[in-house]
Each structure stands twice: as C-alpha cells, then as structure tokens.
Amino acid sequence: MTGAASKFPLKLDQLPTRDKAKPQAGYSKPQSVSAAPAKPTPQPAFKSAVKPTIAPLHRQMLRPQQHLQHAHATATASRLAAPLAGLGLDSADVRRRMVRRLRADGLTNEAVLAAMGTVPRHIFVDAALVTQAYEDTSLPIGHGQTISKPSVVARMIELLMGGANARATGSLGKTLEIGTGCGYQAAVLTRLARHVYSVERLKPLHDKARDLIAPIRSVNLRMVYGDGMIGHGPNAPYDSIISAAGGDTVPQPWLDQLAIGGRLICPVRQSGGTKQVLVVVDRTEAGYQHSMQETVHFVPLKSGLVG
Ligand code: SAH
C-alpha cells in the first residue's frame, strides 16, 4: 500500500500498480435536505382601539450606544443564528443532519465530525445557494472555483488526522492549506489544528474569504495571498499539508516543507488522463512514503498570482 518514493516530484505513473485507485468508497449520492415549508407568521389583527405603547421605543432610545466592536459581534451573532432561508430549520439542525450523513457514509473520526458540526457552511456560499449549503455537493464560489463537498473535506481531513504527529498529539499541529477558496475548509481546519496557514493565488477570492470567515475567525488562522505551488516557506515545516487543487505532480516545495512525522494530502492528476487520485505522503526519518486513495475531482492547481 505504501512505498518509498525515491523520486520527486511524484508522478502517478511512478507509483506501484498495487496502489491502483479505488473508486471513491463509501459516499452515497448527494441527498437533498428536505425543505420544510416555512410557516407563515400569524399577523395580529389591527385594533385601532389599542393605543401603541411607547415603552419599547423609549427603552431603545435610552439604551446606550453599542461600542462598534460589540455592534459587529451582535450583527454577526444574528447572522449566524438566523434560520436558513427556505429550510425552516436553524443551521445547527441541518449541520447535525449533515454529520449524521457523513457518519452513515463511513466517516468515523469524532474530532473531524465535531468540527464539521460546528462550522456554519452556509455563511461561505452565495445567498442564492444557501438552501444547498448542507447538501453533499460542491458549489460555485465565483472566479471559476468551487467550495468542496462536505464529504470530501471530511474525508481528506480524516486522512490527515492519521499522520504520525497528528495521531501522537490528537491535533493536525501546524497546518498548511493550499487553495483557500471561500475559506470553508480553512475554518474546519482551525478546529483541529494548532495553527493554519491558508494560501490562495486569486486575490479576489483571498479577499472574499477574509470577509466571509470574519464572523467565526479564530486566532489560529492566517490567510496568505500567494502561490501555494511553492508552499509557504516562512512558517515551514508543517505537520499537515492539504491541497484543494490538483496538479500533475506533488510539488517538491510541499515535500520539503513537510515535518518529520508530518502528512500531506493532495489530488494528483493521473498521467494521460483527466482523472485525479488522492495521494497521501508521510514523511519519516527514513524518507517519504506514499499511498493512493480514491479518485476525486478538484479544480486544477495553477502557478502564479492573479491580482
Ligand atoms: N478550500 C476550498 C476549496 C477551494 S477550490 C473549500 O473550502 O471548499 C481550490 C482553490 O485552490 C481555488 O480557489 C484556486 O484558486 C486555488 N488554487 C489553485 N492553484 C493554487 C495555487 N498555486 N496557490 C494557491 N491557491 C491555488
């Protein structure tokens, strides 16, 4: 299943044939979240005889003005707590349902499932797509990119948690993500890592992700506008490296920036074809070992910056 990868950059046709890609295991077809029709709010009949009371207005006027920081927190809290438009459910319910589906699909790592259960995916998708936010589907996030399927995010992070350092500490440790996109996976990673560095090459997406993640941003995330093809040298080495975009090889800088005991996971395109396979690379004292997992479909890994 694994083999010492003597030659890097790693190409799929250099991997042993017994590592042949299996079809994506354990994933059921996307199920739609049943949309319970929202109940109309009963409107009280207007009674002209009842005088409107001024007390609430009074109280409101007397309320001291909120400090800007608190006002932001209040606005954020109401945005996160707001029922999902059209679903008639609050986001915690649909997330619990999503986690049940992930479990049924074969995901077993409780820490990963818990992280998936806490990150509000709906705040990362466009308003028009919010009803699909918890379906097991990838969705467009603009600029030709997509937010990954929840099952793929969970599966990749579960594999990452199997790295030697992660198993020893119960944490992904210092983590590098290539391809921030809208920031959803970065948010999930922050729940499981000591620190996350997330790199995006498209400036508009980098900026958008910053805004989208602001309400739940945790102190252990740093978003970097840069070319992830060269990794992120300043904070290397990393215990965990994960890429949401696939190239023809595993870029050498990622291998160099992987800590001993660290694990890297990324899609790699099969030579001569369009199919990608998830490749897991472990770095040990003795060198690198790799294994191939299921076939996947990710956006291409591209080099250079787009401003
Ligand atoms: N992580 C996202 C998915 C992002 S899609 C999620 O939470 O769903 C993959 C992203 O990788 C795209 O935004 C794309 O622009 C980015 N990408 C591709 N090549 C890159 C590179 N060399 N460096 C950094 N980002 C890259």
Coordinates of C-alpha atoms and ligand atoms in Angstrom, one line a residue:
M1 CA 0.0 0.0 0.0
T2 CA 2.9 2.3 0.6
G3 CA 6.2 2.6 -1.0
A4 CA 9.3 4.7 -0.6
A5 CA 9.1 7.5 -3.0
S6 CA 12.6 7.9 -4.1
K7 CA 12.0 10.3 -7.0
F8 CA 10.1 13.5 -6.6
P9 CA 8.3 15.3 -7.9
L10 CA 6.0 12.4 -7.5
K11 CA 4.1 11.3 -10.7
L12 CA 1.3 8.9 -10.5
D13 CA 2.8 6.6 -13.2
Q14 CA 5.8 6.1 -10.9
L15 CA 3.6 4.7 -8.1
P16 CA 3.3 0.9 -7.8
T17 CA 0.4 -0.6 -9.6
R18 CA -0.9 -2.3 -6.5
D19 CA -1.8 1.2 -5.3
K20 CA -4.4 1.3 -8.1
A21 CA -7.0 3.9 -7.4
K22 CA -10.2 2.6 -5.9
P23 CA -13.5 4.2 -6.8
Q24 CA -14.5 6.7 -4.2
A25 CA -15.6 4.5 -1.4
G26 CA -18.5 4.9 1.0
Y27 CA -20.0 8.1 -0.5
S28 CA -23.7 8.0 -1.1
K29 CA -25.4 10.1 -3.8
P30 CA -26.0 13.7 -2.7
Q31 CA -29.2 13.8 -0.8
S32 CA -31.2 16.9 -0.8
V33 CA -32.1 18.4 2.6
S34 CA -35.9 18.3 2.7
A35 CA -37.1 21.8 2.8
A36 CA -39.9 22.1 5.3
P37 CA -42.2 24.9 4.2
A38 CA -41.7 27.9 6.3
K39 CA -44.8 28.5 8.4
P40 CA -46.4 31.9 7.8
T41 CA -46.1 34.1 10.9
P42 CA -49.6 34.9 12.1
Q43 CA -50.2 38.6 11.8
P44 CA -52.2 40.2 14.7
A45 CA -55.4 41.8 13.6
F46 CA -55.1 45.6 13.8
K47 CA -57.2 47.1 16.5
S48 CA -57.5 50.8 16.3
A49 CA -58.7 51.0 19.9
V50 CA -55.4 49.7 21.3
K51 CA -53.0 52.6 21.7
P52 CA -49.5 51.8 20.7
T53 CA -47.2 51.8 23.7
I54 CA -44.1 53.9 23.6
A55 CA -42.2 52.0 26.2
P56 CA -40.2 49.7 23.9
L57 CA -39.2 52.7 21.8
H58 CA -38.3 54.6 24.9
R59 CA -36.1 51.7 26.2
Q60 CA -34.4 51.5 22.8
M61 CA -33.7 55.2 22.8
L62 CA -32.3 55.1 26.3
R63 CA -30.1 52.1 25.5
P64 CA -26.5 53.3 25.4
Q65 CA -24.9 53.1 22.0
Q66 CA -23.0 49.9 21.4
H67 CA -19.3 50.0 21.1
L68 CA -18.5 49.3 17.4
Q69 CA -16.8 46.0 18.2
H70 CA -19.9 44.9 20.2
A71 CA -22.2 46.0 17.4
H72 CA -20.3 43.9 15.0
A73 CA -20.5 40.9 17.3
T74 CA -24.3 41.4 17.7
A75 CA -24.7 41.6 13.9
T76 CA -22.6 38.5 13.4
A77 CA -24.5 36.5 16.1
S78 CA -27.8 37.3 14.4
R79 CA -26.4 36.4 11.0
L80 CA -25.2 33.0 12.4
A81 CA -28.3 32.3 14.3
A82 CA -30.7 33.3 11.5
P83 CA -32.8 30.4 10.2
L84 CA -31.7 29.2 6.8
A85 CA -33.9 30.8 4.2
G86 CA -36.5 28.4 2.9
L87 CA -35.4 25.5 5.1
G88 CA -37.5 26.3 8.1
L89 CA -34.6 25.0 10.2
D90 CA -31.8 26.6 12.0
S91 CA -28.3 25.9 10.8
A92 CA -27.4 23.8 13.8
D93 CA -30.1 21.3 12.8
V94 CA -29.1 21.0 9.2
R95 CA -25.4 20.6 10.3
R96 CA -26.4 17.8 12.7
R97 CA -28.2 16.2 9.8
M98 CA -25.1 16.6 7.6
V99 CA -22.9 15.0 10.3
R100 CA -25.3 12.0 10.5
R101 CA -25.0 11.6 6.8
L102 CA -21.2 11.8 7.0
R103 CA -21.2 9.1 9.7
A104 CA -23.5 6.9 7.6
D105 CA -21.1 7.4 4.7
G106 CA -18.3 5.9 6.7
L107 CA -16.6 8.8 8.4
T108 CA -15.5 7.8 11.9
N109 CA -13.1 10.4 13.3
E110 CA -15.2 12.0 16.1
A111 CA -13.0 15.1 16.2
V112 CA -13.5 15.7 12.5
L113 CA -17.2 15.1 12.7
A114 CA -17.4 17.5 15.6
A115 CA -15.5 20.2 13.6
M116 CA -17.8 19.6 10.6
G117 CA -20.8 20.0 13.0
T118 CA -19.7 23.4 14.3
V119 CA -18.6 25.3 11.1
P120 CA -21.6 27.1 9.5
R121 CA -21.1 26.2 5.8
H122 CA -24.0 28.5 4.8
I123 CA -22.1 31.7 5.5
F124 CA -19.5 30.7 2.9
V125 CA -21.9 30.2 0.0
D126 CA -23.8 32.8 -2.1
A127 CA -27.2 33.8 -0.8
A128 CA -28.9 32.2 -3.8
L129 CA -27.3 28.8 -3.0
V130 CA -27.8 28.9 0.8
T131 CA -30.6 26.2 0.7
Q132 CA -28.0 23.8 -0.7
A133 CA -25.3 24.7 1.8
Y134 CA -25.6 21.5 3.7
E135 CA -26.1 19.1 0.8
D136 CA -23.2 16.9 -0.1
T137 CA -22.3 18.9 -3.2
S138 CA -19.7 21.3 -4.4
L139 CA -21.0 24.7 -5.2
P140 CA -19.6 27.6 -7.3
I141 CA -17.9 30.4 -5.3
G142 CA -17.1 32.6 -8.2
H143 CA -13.9 33.1 -10.3
G144 CA -14.4 29.6 -11.8
Q145 CA -13.7 27.9 -8.4
T146 CA -15.9 25.7 -6.1
I147 CA -16.4 25.0 -2.4
S148 CA -15.6 21.3 -1.9
K149 CA -18.2 18.7 -1.0
P150 CA -18.5 18.3 2.8
S151 CA -17.8 14.5 2.4
V152 CA -14.6 15.2 0.6
V153 CA -13.5 17.9 3.1
A154 CA -14.2 15.5 6.0
R155 CA -12.6 12.5 4.2
M156 CA -9.4 14.4 3.5
I157 CA -9.1 15.8 7.0
E158 CA -9.8 12.4 8.4
L159 CA -6.9 11.0 6.4
L160 CA -4.7 13.9 7.5
M161 CA -5.5 13.1 11.2
G162 CA -3.9 9.7 10.5
G163 CA -0.4 11.2 10.2
A164 CA 2.1 10.2 12.8
N165 CA 2.3 13.6 14.5
A166 CA -1.4 14.1 14.4
R167 CA -2.0 10.6 16.0
A168 CA 0.5 11.3 18.7
T169 CA -0.9 14.7 19.6
G170 CA -4.6 14.4 18.6
S171 CA -4.1 17.6 16.6
L172 CA -3.2 18.5 13.0
G173 CA -0.5 20.7 14.5
K174 CA 0.9 23.4 12.2
T175 CA -1.1 23.1 9.1
L176 CA -0.7 24.4 5.5
E177 CA -3.7 24.6 3.2
I178 CA -3.2 25.3 -0.5
G179 CA -6.4 26.8 -2.0
T180 CA -8.3 28.9 0.5
G181 CA -11.2 29.3 -1.9
C182 CA -14.1 30.7 0.1
G183 CA -12.4 29.7 3.4
Y184 CA -14.8 26.9 4.5
Q185 CA -12.2 24.1 4.8
A186 CA -9.8 26.6 6.5
A187 CA -12.4 27.2 9.1
V188 CA -12.9 23.4 9.7
L189 CA -9.1 23.0 9.9
T190 CA -8.8 25.7 12.6
R191 CA -10.9 23.5 14.9
L192 CA -8.4 20.7 14.6
A193 CA -5.0 22.3 14.2
R194 CA -2.7 24.4 16.3
H195 CA -2.3 26.9 13.6
V196 CA -3.5 27.1 10.0
Y197 CA -1.8 28.9 7.1
S198 CA -4.1 29.0 4.1
V199 CA -2.8 30.2 0.7
E200 CA -4.8 31.5 -2.2
R201 CA -3.5 32.7 -5.6
L202 CA -6.6 34.6 -6.7
K203 CA -6.7 38.0 -4.9
P204 CA -10.5 38.5 -5.2
L205 CA -11.1 35.1 -3.6
H206 CA -8.5 35.7 -0.9
D207 CA -10.3 39.0 0.0
K208 CA -13.7 37.4 -0.2
A209 CA -12.6 34.5 2.1
R210 CA -11.3 37.0 4.6
D211 CA -14.7 38.7 4.8
L212 CA -16.7 35.5 4.9
I213 CA -14.7 34.0 7.7
A214 CA -14.6 37.2 9.8
P215 CA -17.6 36.3 11.9
I216 CA -16.1 33.0 13.0
R217 CA -12.5 33.8 12.5
S218 CA -10.3 32.2 15.1
V219 CA -6.9 33.5 16.2
N220 CA -5.1 30.4 14.8
L221 CA -5.7 31.2 11.2
R222 CA -3.5 33.2 8.8
M223 CA -4.7 33.8 5.3
V224 CA -1.9 34.3 2.8
Y225 CA -2.3 35.7 -0.7
G226 CA 0.4 33.8 -2.6
D227 CA 1.3 31.0 -5.0
G228 CA 0.7 27.8 -3.0
M229 CA 2.7 25.9 -5.6
I230 CA 5.8 26.9 -3.7
G231 CA 4.1 26.2 -0.3
H232 CA 4.6 28.8 2.3
G233 CA 8.3 28.8 3.4
P234 CA 8.2 31.3 6.3
N235 CA 6.3 29.0 8.6
A236 CA 7.6 25.6 7.5
P237 CA 7.9 22.8 8.5
Y238 CA 4.3 21.7 8.7
D239 CA 2.8 18.7 10.5
S240 CA -0.1 18.7 8.0
I241 CA -0.4 19.9 4.4
I242 CA -3.6 19.7 2.4
S243 CA -4.3 20.9 -1.1
A244 CA -7.8 21.6 -2.5
A245 CA -6.4 21.9 -6.1
G246 CA -4.7 19.2 -8.1
G247 CA -1.6 19.3 -10.4
D248 CA 0.3 16.7 -12.4
T249 CA 2.8 16.0 -9.5
V250 CA 3.2 16.7 -5.8
P251 CA 5.2 19.9 -5.9
Q252 CA 8.7 19.5 -4.4
P253 CA 8.4 22.5 -2.0
W254 CA 5.4 20.8 -0.3
L255 CA 7.6 17.7 0.3
D256 CA 10.5 19.9 1.6
Q257 CA 8.2 21.8 3.9
L258 CA 6.6 18.7 5.5
A259 CA 7.9 18.0 9.0
I260 CA 9.2 14.6 10.0
G261 CA 6.1 12.7 11.2
G262 CA 4.0 15.0 9.0
R263 CA 1.4 14.0 6.5
L264 CA 0.5 15.6 3.2
I265 CA -2.7 15.0 1.2
C266 CA -3.5 16.3 -2.3
P267 CA -5.2 15.4 -5.5
V268 CA -2.8 14.4 -8.4
R269 CA -3.8 14.1 -12.0
Q270 CA -3.2 10.6 -13.5
S271 CA -0.8 11.0 -16.4
G272 CA -2.5 10.9 -19.8
G273 CA -6.0 11.3 -18.3
T274 CA -8.2 13.8 -16.6
K275 CA -8.9 11.8 -13.5
Q276 CA -7.3 12.7 -10.2
V277 CA -6.4 10.5 -7.4
L278 CA -6.0 11.5 -3.7
V279 CA -2.3 10.9 -2.7
V280 CA -1.2 10.7 0.9
V281 CA 2.5 11.3 1.6
D282 CA 4.1 10.6 5.0
R283 CA 7.5 11.9 5.9
T284 CA 9.5 9.7 8.3
E285 CA 13.1 9.8 9.5
A286 CA 13.8 7.4 6.7
G287 CA 12.3 9.4 3.9
Y288 CA 8.8 9.6 2.3
Q289 CA 6.1 7.0 1.9
H290 CA 3.0 7.4 -0.2
S291 CA -0.3 5.7 -0.7
M292 CA -3.1 6.3 -3.2
Q293 CA -6.7 6.6 -2.2
E294 CA -9.9 7.2 -4.2
T295 CA -10.4 9.2 -7.4
V296 CA -11.6 12.7 -6.9
H297 CA -12.4 15.8 -8.9
F298 CA -10.8 19.1 -7.9
V299 CA -10.0 22.3 -9.7
P300 CA -6.6 22.5 -11.2
L301 CA -3.5 23.6 -9.3
K302 CA -2.1 26.6 -11.2
S303 CA 1.0 28.6 -10.6
G304 CA 1.4 32.4 -10.5
L305 CA -0.7 35.1 -8.8
V306 CA -3.9 36.7 -10.1
G307 CA -4.4 40.1 -8.6
Ligands
SAH1 N1 -10.7 25.0 0.2 C1 -11.9 25.4 -0.5 C2 -11.9 24.9 -1.9 C3 -11.1 25.8 -2.8 S1 -11.1 25.4 -4.5 C4 -13.1 25.0 0.2 O1 -13.2 25.2 1.4 O2 -14.0 24.4 -0.3 C5 -9.4 25.4 -4.8 C6 -8.7 26.7 -4.7 O3 -7.4 26.5 -5.0 C7 -9.2 27.8 -5.7 O4 -9.7 28.9 -5.0 C8 -8.0 28.1 -6.5 O5 -7.8 29.4 -6.9 C9 -6.9 27.7 -5.5 N2 -5.6 27.4 -6.2 C10 -5.2 26.8 -7.3 N3 -3.9 26.8 -7.5 C11 -3.4 27.5 -6.4 C12 -2.0 27.9 -6.1 N4 -1.0 27.6 -6.8 N5 -1.9 28.5 -4.9 C13 -2.9 28.8 -4.1 N6 -4.2 28.5 -4.4 C14 -4.4 27.9 -5.6

